[in-house]
Short mmCIF file of C-alpha atoms in Angstrom, two decimals:
data_model
loop_
_atom_site.label_atom_id
_atom_site.label_comp_id
_atom_site.label_asym_id
_atom_site.label_seq_id
_atom_site.Cartn_x
_atom_site.Cartn_y
_atom_site.Cartn_z
CA MET A 1 -76.64 -19.14 21.61
CA SER A 2 -78.25 -22.05 23.45
CA PRO A 3 -76.77 -25.49 22.86
CA THR A 4 -80.12 -27.03 22.05
CA THR A 5 -82.35 -25.95 19.21
CA ARG A 6 -85.64 -24.60 20.51
CA VAL A 7 -88.52 -25.77 18.35
CA LEU A 8 -92.04 -24.39 18.21
CA THR A 9 -94.89 -25.96 16.25
CA PHE A 10 -97.79 -24.00 14.85
CA GLY A 11 -100.80 -25.84 13.51
CA GLY A 12 -103.11 -28.54 14.62
CA HIS A 13 -101.99 -31.10 12.07
CA PRO A 14 -101.70 -34.30 14.12
CA ALA A 15 -99.11 -35.96 11.90
CA ILE A 16 -96.83 -32.94 11.88
CA ASN A 17 -97.10 -32.47 15.62
CA GLY A 18 -96.47 -36.15 16.11
CA VAL A 19 -93.37 -36.23 13.95
CA VAL A 20 -91.93 -33.14 15.58
CA ARG A 21 -92.56 -34.51 19.07
CA ILE A 22 -90.81 -37.74 18.19
CA ALA A 23 -87.91 -35.94 16.54
CA CYS A 24 -87.42 -33.72 19.56
CA ALA A 25 -87.78 -36.60 22.00
CA SER A 26 -85.18 -38.69 20.21
CA SER A 27 -82.61 -35.95 19.71
CA PRO A 28 -80.78 -34.34 22.61
CA SER A 29 -80.09 -31.25 20.53
CA LEU A 30 -83.75 -30.50 19.82
CA GLU A 31 -86.10 -29.13 22.43
CA LEU A 32 -89.82 -28.72 21.82
CA VAL A 33 -90.60 -25.50 23.66
CA ALA A 34 -94.20 -24.85 22.62
CA GLU A 35 -97.05 -25.98 20.43
CA THR A 36 -100.07 -23.96 19.44
CA GLU A 37 -102.76 -24.09 16.82
CA ASP A 38 -104.32 -20.73 17.53
CA PRO A 39 -103.39 -18.07 14.95
CA GLN A 40 -104.34 -15.38 17.46
CA GLU A 41 -101.85 -16.73 19.95
CA ILE A 42 -98.89 -17.79 17.85
CA VAL A 43 -97.10 -14.45 17.76
CA ARG A 44 -97.35 -14.00 21.52
CA VAL A 45 -96.33 -17.59 22.18
CA ALA A 46 -93.34 -17.22 19.87
CA ALA A 47 -92.26 -14.00 21.57
CA GLU A 48 -92.32 -15.73 24.94
CA ALA A 49 -90.76 -19.01 23.85
CA THR A 50 -88.01 -17.51 21.65
CA PRO A 51 -87.71 -20.51 19.34
CA ASP A 52 -84.86 -21.11 16.92
CA VAL A 53 -87.09 -23.01 14.51
CA ILE A 54 -90.81 -22.63 13.95
CA ILE A 55 -92.60 -25.50 12.20
CA PHE A 56 -95.43 -23.66 10.52
CA ASP A 57 -98.53 -25.20 9.00
CA ALA A 58 -99.19 -22.85 6.12
CA ASP A 59 -102.58 -24.37 5.35
CA VAL A 60 -104.12 -22.59 8.33
CA ARG A 61 -107.55 -21.35 7.33
CA GLU A 62 -108.50 -18.74 9.86
CA ALA A 63 -105.64 -16.41 9.11
CA ASP A 64 -103.31 -15.31 6.34
CA PRO A 65 -100.20 -17.51 6.65
CA ALA A 66 -97.93 -15.03 4.88
CA LEU A 67 -99.01 -12.28 7.24
CA LEU A 68 -98.47 -14.48 10.29
CA ILE A 69 -95.00 -15.44 9.09
CA SER A 70 -93.99 -11.83 8.55
CA GLN A 71 -95.30 -10.96 12.00
CA LEU A 72 -93.30 -13.85 13.45
CA GLN A 73 -90.17 -12.68 11.68
CA ALA A 74 -90.66 -9.23 13.13
CA VAL A 75 -91.06 -10.56 16.65
CA VAL A 76 -88.46 -13.36 16.54
CA PRO A 77 -86.09 -12.37 13.73
CA SER A 78 -83.58 -15.06 14.56
CA ALA A 79 -86.10 -17.89 14.18
CA ALA A 80 -86.05 -19.97 11.02
CA VAL A 81 -89.59 -20.58 9.81
CA LEU A 82 -90.08 -23.95 8.15
CA ALA A 83 -93.41 -23.98 6.36
CA LEU A 84 -95.42 -27.09 5.51
CA SER A 85 -98.28 -27.11 3.04
CA ASP A 86 -100.31 -29.33 0.76
CA ARG A 87 -99.74 -26.80 -2.01
CA SER A 88 -96.77 -27.09 -4.34
CA ASP A 89 -97.58 -24.48 -6.95
CA GLY A 90 -95.12 -21.68 -7.58
CA ARG A 91 -97.43 -18.95 -6.41
CA SER A 92 -98.03 -20.51 -2.99
CA VAL A 93 -94.39 -21.33 -2.50
CA LEU A 94 -93.18 -17.88 -3.47
CA GLU A 95 -95.74 -16.13 -1.30
CA ILE A 96 -94.62 -18.10 1.76
CA LEU A 97 -90.92 -17.63 1.02
CA ARG A 98 -91.47 -13.97 0.33
CA SER A 99 -93.00 -13.43 3.74
CA GLY A 100 -89.80 -14.69 5.37
CA ALA A 101 -89.94 -18.47 5.62
CA SER A 102 -86.58 -20.07 5.01
CA GLY A 103 -87.94 -23.48 4.21
CA TYR A 104 -90.91 -25.04 2.49
CA LEU A 105 -91.96 -28.67 2.54
CA VAL A 106 -94.94 -30.26 0.86
CA LYS A 107 -96.76 -32.27 3.52
CA ALA A 108 -97.07 -35.51 1.61
CA ASP A 109 -93.31 -36.12 1.31
CA GLY A 110 -92.11 -33.57 3.78
CA LEU A 111 -93.14 -35.51 6.86
CA LYS A 112 -90.61 -38.20 6.07
CA VAL A 113 -87.74 -35.74 6.10
CA LEU A 114 -89.05 -33.37 8.71
CA GLY A 115 -86.55 -34.43 11.35
CA GLU A 116 -83.58 -33.63 9.12
CA ALA A 117 -85.31 -30.52 7.86
CA VAL A 118 -85.57 -29.16 11.39
CA ALA A 119 -81.87 -29.72 11.90
CA SER A 120 -81.07 -28.01 8.60
CA ALA A 121 -83.28 -25.08 9.41
CA ALA A 122 -81.67 -24.78 12.82
CA SER A 123 -78.23 -24.47 11.26
CA GLY A 124 -79.45 -21.73 8.95
CA ARG A 125 -79.72 -23.75 5.77
CA PRO A 126 -82.78 -23.12 3.63
CA VAL A 127 -84.94 -26.18 3.12
CA LEU A 128 -86.31 -26.20 -0.38
CA ASP A 129 -86.70 -28.99 -2.86
CA PRO A 130 -85.23 -28.01 -6.27
CA ALA A 131 -88.57 -28.60 -7.99
CA LEU A 132 -90.32 -26.25 -5.57
CA GLU A 133 -87.52 -23.74 -5.98
CA GLN A 134 -87.91 -23.86 -9.74
CA ALA A 135 -91.67 -23.31 -9.45
CA ALA A 136 -91.01 -20.34 -7.19
CA ILE A 137 -88.48 -18.94 -9.65
CA GLU A 138 -90.97 -19.17 -12.50
CA GLU A 139 -93.47 -17.31 -10.35
CA LEU A 140 -90.81 -14.75 -9.45
CA GLY A 141 -90.52 -13.85 -13.11
CA ARG A 142 -94.26 -13.28 -13.36
CA PHE A 143 -94.28 -11.44 -10.05
CA ALA A 144 -91.52 -9.05 -11.14
CA ARG A 145 -93.32 -8.36 -14.38
CA ARG A 146 -96.61 -7.57 -12.62
CA GLN A 147 -94.86 -5.20 -10.24
CA ARG A 148 -93.10 -3.49 -13.10
CA GLU A 149 -96.32 -3.01 -15.04
CA ALA A 150 -98.11 -1.70 -11.99
CA SER A 151 -95.24 0.68 -11.43
CA ALA A 152 -95.42 1.92 -15.02
CA VAL A 153 -99.13 2.60 -14.69
CA ALA A 154 -98.66 4.40 -11.40
CA THR A 155 -95.99 6.59 -12.96
CA ALA A 156 -98.16 7.32 -15.99
CA LEU A 157 -100.99 8.68 -13.88
CA THR A 158 -100.85 12.38 -13.05
CA SER A 159 -101.55 13.31 -9.47
CA ARG A 160 -104.91 14.71 -10.53
CA GLU A 161 -105.77 11.44 -12.19
CA ARG A 162 -104.78 9.63 -9.06
CA ASP A 163 -107.12 11.83 -7.04
CA VAL A 164 -109.94 11.04 -9.45
CA LEU A 165 -109.14 7.33 -9.26
CA ALA A 166 -109.20 7.37 -5.47
CA LEU A 167 -112.62 9.02 -5.51
CA LEU A 168 -113.90 6.56 -8.12
CA ALA A 169 -112.81 3.73 -5.85
CA ASP A 170 -114.73 5.35 -3.03
CA GLY A 171 -117.85 5.17 -5.15
CA ALA A 172 -118.14 8.87 -5.93
CA THR A 173 -120.25 9.98 -8.89
CA ALA A 174 -118.79 12.25 -11.53
CA ARG A 175 -120.65 15.16 -10.02
CA GLN A 176 -119.32 14.42 -6.54
CA ILE A 177 -115.82 14.16 -7.92
CA GLY A 178 -116.20 17.52 -9.65
CA ARG A 179 -117.48 19.16 -6.48
CA ARG A 180 -114.82 17.58 -4.32
CA LEU A 181 -111.93 18.58 -6.56
CA GLY A 182 -113.39 21.87 -7.67
CA ILE A 183 -113.39 21.02 -11.36
CA SER A 184 -116.09 21.01 -14.05
CA PRO A 185 -117.98 17.86 -15.07
CA ARG A 186 -116.29 17.95 -18.45
CA THR A 187 -112.88 18.00 -16.84
CA VAL A 188 -113.90 15.08 -14.63
CA GLU A 189 -114.94 13.16 -17.72
CA THR A 190 -111.59 13.81 -19.34
CA HIS A 191 -109.69 12.66 -16.30
CA VAL A 192 -111.83 9.56 -15.97
CA ALA A 193 -111.31 8.71 -19.63
CA ASN A 194 -107.57 9.09 -19.22
CA VAL A 195 -107.54 6.95 -16.10
CA TYR A 196 -109.48 4.19 -17.84
CA ARG A 197 -107.14 4.32 -20.80
CA LYS A 198 -104.00 4.17 -18.71
CA LEU A 199 -105.37 1.29 -16.69
CA GLY A 200 -106.54 -0.52 -19.82
CA ALA A 201 -110.09 -0.60 -18.45
CA ARG A 202 -113.43 -0.09 -20.14
CA THR A 203 -115.67 0.22 -17.14
CA ARG A 204 -115.49 1.69 -13.68
CA VAL A 205 -115.56 -1.76 -12.13
CA GLN A 206 -112.68 -2.88 -14.30
CA ALA A 207 -110.70 0.25 -13.53
CA ILE A 208 -111.14 -0.11 -9.82
CA GLY A 209 -110.34 -3.80 -10.00
CA ARG A 210 -107.09 -3.13 -11.86
CA ALA A 211 -106.21 -0.31 -9.53
CA VAL A 212 -106.68 -2.51 -6.48
CA THR A 213 -104.62 -5.32 -8.02
CA MET A 214 -101.81 -2.90 -8.75
CA GLY A 215 -101.98 -1.47 -5.28
CA LEU A 216 -102.88 2.00 -6.51
CA VAL A 217 -105.92 2.19 -4.27
CA SER A 218 -107.18 0.19 -1.38
CA LEU A 219 -110.83 -0.44 -0.70
CA GLY A 220 -112.66 -0.06 2.55
CA MET B 1 -91.92 -28.18 -17.58
CA GLY B 2 -95.08 -26.49 -18.92
CA SER B 3 -95.69 -25.99 -22.57
CA GLU B 4 -96.24 -22.27 -22.12
CA PRO B 5 -93.00 -20.28 -21.70
CA SER B 6 -93.40 -18.36 -18.50
CA THR B 7 -92.17 -15.06 -19.84
CA GLY B 8 -94.03 -15.25 -23.12
CA ARG B 9 -90.76 -14.52 -24.81
CA SER B 10 -88.37 -16.91 -26.46
CA SER B 11 -85.53 -16.87 -28.88
CA ASP B 12 -86.16 -20.32 -30.22
CA ALA B 13 -84.37 -20.42 -33.51
CA PRO B 14 -85.35 -22.67 -36.37
CA ALA B 15 -83.68 -26.05 -36.00
CA GLY B 16 -80.08 -26.01 -37.12
CA GLN B 17 -79.51 -22.37 -36.35
CA SER B 18 -77.89 -21.16 -33.21
CA VAL B 19 -79.35 -18.75 -30.72
CA PRO B 20 -77.86 -15.30 -31.25
CA VAL B 21 -76.37 -13.73 -28.12
CA VAL B 22 -75.43 -10.11 -27.54
CA LEU B 23 -72.96 -9.27 -24.76
CA VAL B 24 -72.95 -6.06 -22.77
CA ASP B 25 -70.23 -5.74 -20.17
CA GLN B 26 -67.95 -2.91 -19.32
CA LEU B 27 -64.77 -5.00 -19.30
CA PRO B 28 -63.28 -6.14 -22.63
CA VAL B 29 -61.61 -9.12 -20.97
CA VAL B 30 -64.96 -10.32 -19.58
CA ARG B 31 -66.59 -9.97 -22.97
CA ALA B 32 -63.72 -11.88 -24.59
CA GLY B 33 -64.04 -14.69 -22.04
CA LEU B 34 -67.81 -14.93 -22.44
CA ARG B 35 -67.48 -14.89 -26.20
CA LEU B 36 -65.06 -17.83 -26.13
CA LEU B 37 -67.28 -19.79 -23.80
CA ILE B 38 -70.49 -19.12 -25.70
CA ASP B 39 -69.07 -19.58 -29.20
CA ALA B 40 -67.67 -22.96 -28.14
CA ALA B 41 -71.24 -24.15 -27.76
CA GLU B 42 -72.74 -25.24 -31.07
CA ASP B 43 -76.20 -23.93 -30.37
CA LEU B 44 -75.18 -20.46 -29.21
CA GLU B 45 -73.39 -17.70 -31.07
CA VAL B 46 -72.25 -14.23 -30.05
CA VAL B 47 -73.46 -11.82 -32.72
CA GLY B 48 -72.63 -8.53 -31.09
CA GLU B 49 -71.06 -6.93 -28.07
CA ALA B 50 -70.89 -3.56 -26.40
CA GLY B 51 -69.08 -1.95 -23.50
CA ASP B 52 -71.58 0.77 -22.70
CA SER B 53 -75.28 1.50 -22.95
CA ARG B 54 -75.20 3.63 -26.05
CA SER B 55 -73.24 1.05 -28.05
CA ALA B 56 -75.56 -1.65 -26.75
CA LEU B 57 -78.59 0.14 -28.16
CA THR B 58 -76.82 0.63 -31.47
CA VAL B 59 -75.97 -3.07 -31.69
CA LEU B 60 -79.55 -4.03 -30.86
CA ALA B 61 -80.96 -1.64 -33.44
CA ARG B 62 -78.86 -3.32 -36.08
CA LEU B 63 -80.11 -6.71 -34.98
CA ARG B 64 -83.72 -5.71 -34.68
CA ARG B 65 -85.13 -8.39 -36.86
CA ARG B 66 -83.16 -11.24 -35.36
CA ARG B 67 -84.28 -12.77 -32.11
CA ALA B 68 -81.51 -12.78 -29.58
CA VAL B 69 -80.59 -13.19 -25.95
CA LEU B 70 -79.09 -10.06 -24.45
CA LEU B 71 -76.63 -10.64 -21.61
CA VAL B 72 -76.14 -7.53 -19.51
CA GLY B 73 -73.33 -7.44 -16.97
CA LEU B 74 -74.57 -5.54 -13.95
CA GLY B 75 -71.24 -4.34 -12.69
CA VAL B 76 -70.67 -3.63 -9.05
CA LEU B 77 -73.87 -2.88 -7.16
CA ALA B 78 -76.02 -2.78 -10.31
CA ASP B 79 -75.15 0.74 -11.30
CA ARG B 80 -77.88 3.08 -12.43
CA ASP B 81 -76.64 3.12 -16.00
CA ARG B 82 -77.16 -0.61 -16.50
CA ILE B 83 -80.55 -0.57 -14.80
CA ASP B 84 -81.64 2.27 -17.08
CA LEU B 85 -80.38 0.35 -20.09
CA ILE B 86 -82.41 -2.69 -19.09
CA GLY B 87 -85.52 -0.57 -18.72
CA GLU B 88 -84.93 1.10 -22.06
CA VAL B 89 -84.31 -2.18 -23.89
CA ARG B 90 -87.33 -3.78 -22.25
CA GLU B 91 -89.50 -0.96 -23.47
CA ARG B 92 -88.15 -0.84 -27.01
CA TYR B 93 -87.94 -4.59 -27.51
CA PRO B 94 -90.73 -6.20 -25.51
CA THR B 95 -90.06 -9.66 -26.86
CA LEU B 96 -86.27 -9.68 -26.45
CA VAL B 97 -84.93 -12.07 -23.84
CA ILE B 98 -82.73 -10.12 -21.41
CA VAL B 99 -80.57 -11.86 -18.82
CA ALA B 100 -78.57 -10.01 -16.20
CA LEU B 101 -75.13 -11.24 -15.21
CA GLY B 102 -73.53 -10.50 -11.90
CA ALA B 103 -70.56 -11.53 -9.84
CA ASP B 104 -71.59 -12.45 -6.32
CA ALA B 105 -74.50 -10.12 -6.83
CA ASP B 106 -76.47 -9.04 -3.81
CA ILE B 107 -80.21 -9.50 -3.42
CA GLY B 108 -80.82 -5.79 -3.98
CA SER B 109 -79.07 -5.72 -7.35
CA ILE B 110 -80.85 -8.83 -8.58
CA SER B 111 -84.17 -7.39 -7.47
CA MET B 112 -83.52 -4.12 -9.26
CA ALA B 113 -82.59 -5.95 -12.44
CA LEU B 114 -85.74 -8.06 -12.31
CA PHE B 115 -87.87 -5.04 -11.58
CA ALA B 116 -86.28 -3.21 -14.50
CA GLY B 117 -87.28 -6.00 -16.85
CA VAL B 118 -84.77 -8.83 -17.13
CA ASP B 119 -86.03 -12.36 -17.75
CA GLY B 120 -83.46 -13.91 -15.53
CA PHE B 121 -80.21 -13.61 -13.66
CA ILE B 122 -77.04 -15.72 -13.89
CA ASP B 123 -74.18 -15.31 -11.52
CA LYS B 124 -70.78 -15.43 -13.17
CA ASN B 125 -69.67 -17.75 -10.40
CA SER B 126 -71.74 -20.51 -11.97
CA GLU B 127 -70.07 -23.54 -13.47
CA PRO B 128 -69.55 -22.85 -17.19
CA SER B 129 -71.86 -25.67 -18.26
CA ARG B 130 -74.58 -24.43 -15.89
CA PHE B 131 -74.02 -20.96 -17.25
CA LEU B 132 -74.65 -22.06 -20.80
CA ASP B 133 -77.65 -24.18 -19.79
CA ALA B 134 -79.17 -21.18 -18.09
CA ILE B 135 -78.77 -19.13 -21.27
CA ARG B 136 -80.48 -21.91 -23.21
CA SER B 137 -83.36 -22.05 -20.73
CA ALA B 138 -83.80 -18.33 -20.95
CA SER B 139 -83.82 -18.50 -24.71
CA HIS B 140 -86.72 -20.96 -24.48
CA GLY B 141 -88.72 -18.50 -22.44
CA ASP B 142 -88.02 -19.89 -18.97
CA MET B 143 -87.25 -17.64 -16.07
CA VAL B 144 -83.76 -18.39 -14.77
CA LEU B 145 -82.04 -17.64 -11.52
CA ALA B 146 -78.71 -19.43 -11.61
CA GLY B 147 -75.79 -19.37 -9.25
CA VAL B 148 -77.66 -17.82 -6.36
CA ALA B 149 -78.18 -19.24 -2.91
CA PRO B 150 -81.22 -21.50 -2.48
CA GLY B 151 -82.91 -19.15 -0.07
CA ALA B 152 -82.53 -16.16 -2.37
CA VAL B 153 -85.74 -16.41 -4.37
CA GLY B 154 -87.90 -15.45 -1.40
CA LYS B 155 -85.69 -12.55 -0.40
CA ILE B 156 -85.58 -11.24 -3.96
CA ALA B 157 -89.36 -11.29 -4.17
CA ALA B 158 -89.58 -9.59 -0.79
CA THR B 159 -87.25 -6.82 -1.94
CA ILE B 160 -89.26 -6.23 -5.08
CA ASP B 161 -92.38 -6.10 -2.93
CA ARG B 162 -90.81 -3.55 -0.60
CA ARG B 163 -89.72 -1.54 -3.61
CA ARG B 164 -93.30 -1.32 -4.83
CA ARG B 165 -94.58 -0.33 -1.40
CA SER B 166 -91.96 2.38 -1.13
CA GLU B 167 -92.80 3.52 -4.61
CA LEU B 168 -96.39 3.91 -3.63
CA LEU B 169 -95.22 5.81 -0.60
CA LEU B 170 -92.85 8.26 -2.23
CA THR B 171 -93.56 10.42 -5.24
CA GLN B 172 -91.31 10.22 -8.30
CA ARG B 173 -89.79 13.53 -7.34
CA GLU B 174 -89.05 12.34 -3.84
CA ARG B 175 -87.43 9.22 -5.23
CA ASP B 176 -85.29 11.33 -7.54
CA VAL B 177 -84.15 13.46 -4.61
CA LEU B 178 -83.40 10.39 -2.51
CA ALA B 179 -81.45 8.77 -5.32
CA VAL B 180 -79.18 11.81 -5.60
CA ALA B 181 -78.97 12.18 -1.82
CA ALA B 182 -77.72 8.60 -1.70
CA GLU B 183 -74.58 9.73 -3.51
CA GLY B 184 -73.65 11.68 -0.40
CA LEU B 185 -74.32 15.19 -1.68
CA THR B 186 -75.38 18.07 0.50
CA ALA B 187 -78.82 19.59 0.08
CA ARG B 188 -77.27 22.46 -1.87
CA GLN B 189 -75.47 20.09 -4.21
CA ILE B 190 -78.65 18.10 -4.73
CA ALA B 191 -80.48 21.32 -5.53
CA GLU B 192 -77.83 22.23 -8.08
CA ARG B 193 -77.96 18.80 -9.65
CA LEU B 194 -81.74 18.88 -9.99
CA GLY B 195 -81.97 22.54 -10.90
CA VAL B 196 -84.15 23.68 -8.00
CA ARG B 197 -83.77 25.81 -4.88
CA GLU B 198 -82.08 24.42 -1.83
CA ARG B 199 -85.21 25.03 0.24
CA THR B 200 -87.18 22.81 -2.14
CA ILE B 201 -84.76 20.00 -1.47
CA THR B 202 -84.91 20.35 2.30
CA THR B 203 -88.70 20.32 2.09
CA HIS B 204 -88.59 17.15 0.00
CA LEU B 205 -86.15 15.53 2.42
CA ASP B 206 -88.33 16.36 5.42
CA ARG B 207 -91.33 14.80 3.73
CA ILE B 208 -89.29 11.75 2.78
CA TYR B 209 -88.09 11.25 6.35
CA ASP B 210 -91.66 11.56 7.52
CA LYS B 211 -92.99 9.00 5.07
CA LEU B 212 -90.21 6.53 5.70
CA GLY B 213 -90.52 7.02 9.43
CA VAL B 214 -86.87 8.00 9.86
CA SER B 215 -85.12 11.08 11.15
CA SER B 216 -81.76 11.10 9.48
CA ARG B 217 -80.45 11.13 5.94
CA PHE B 218 -78.47 7.99 6.67
CA ALA B 219 -81.52 6.09 7.89
CA ALA B 220 -83.55 7.27 4.90
CA ILE B 221 -80.91 6.06 2.45
CA ARG B 222 -80.66 2.79 4.28
CA ALA B 223 -84.43 2.33 4.13
CA ALA B 224 -84.45 3.22 0.46
CA THR B 225 -81.57 0.87 -0.32
CA ARG B 226 -83.27 -1.94 1.52
CA SER B 227 -86.33 -1.35 -0.57
CA GLY B 228 -84.38 -1.46 -3.78
CA LEU B 229 -85.26 2.14 -4.52
CA VAL B 230 -81.68 3.22 -4.90
CA THR B 231 -78.33 1.55 -5.23
CA VAL B 232 -75.50 3.13 -3.34
CA ALA B 233 -72.04 3.42 -4.79
CA GLY B 234 -69.51 1.71 -2.56
CA PRO B 235 -66.64 3.57 -0.92
CA GLU B 236 -64.16 4.60 -3.58
#
């Protein structure tokens, strides 16, 4: 374990970069090892720089921040990711925390406490304002419920129905489904009706939409 | 605080009446302690208790018309029985507020409880006043997560997420086999338990290892535990 905390910044936010540079310059225990704003580069840079703390601008537009964070955690599992964002709603906070970040600061107030936050993150303490935590907890309740409902639907579908659903999502007509699965058009109709009913859908578009949301099929 | 309760459920009683609470915990001493604590509060009242799942369902059936908060003690490592009870209660009583209680509960157990249908979790290590406040919040329809480490909410969500992905990966049958395998039984014993041939079980296990990207029973169980698919009984 190195005596200094190695800090990496991701994001082109000038104020964040500025604050982190100052914090690292004025503290002997913090060392700024790399900065990058390129989402294509961050994982490679992190792997090379082996930071202890990653200051992560979660408002990055060109890439999915949650995906980047989970990739970072895979590549540098010992790094604490401290996310900064303009967003303070429960859904955003939970999604970032869920992907592996151990801290979340809202940019407006967070910049003032960023120096201390880096030190906290370095010592393994999560950085999360109680109000943000509460918002995330509320969202957790909704999240758990959605997963449970999706799970119930998935369980209710027979494997045949799941085959039909997959083909529907591919854009197959009833006739194509029948030919593909070796079943009669009437049987296809029955399966489709059951699938719609179990998904609570009235149209094909609705059914596919629900199925995608629940993770039962993927498109493309 | 929004005006819409996040769970859509609440036990708000008419003013002047206390919120009815039902206790489910295996240990009589724990139930007695909780009863004392809760009854001491003016706005909460224990109206029933049970030590096992069957009694719990009986108590709830009696109370059907009264709104209540059900407190379910998870026991060590959120045993299967309690998780099944939660699922059953959630299905029978969609509007009942259910809160899981644990003692130093791990992320996996909390995740399983949430996935099964609880509206919140309170760790028994909480300060008594926080404990009661959390029950009150839950009764108003708020999601509660009390007495857990600040970083836990993200990890709990991640575990639930992994559980869903694994679920999509493994069939129900495969999950059943894995759950029994996690008890440490041999393929033959698993086959006996599930009433199928031993060869069927080994076929299932091979497919499971393949899907989970592992090559040993131990690794498969570890992957499944991490995903909240199974809970593993601790060493006796």
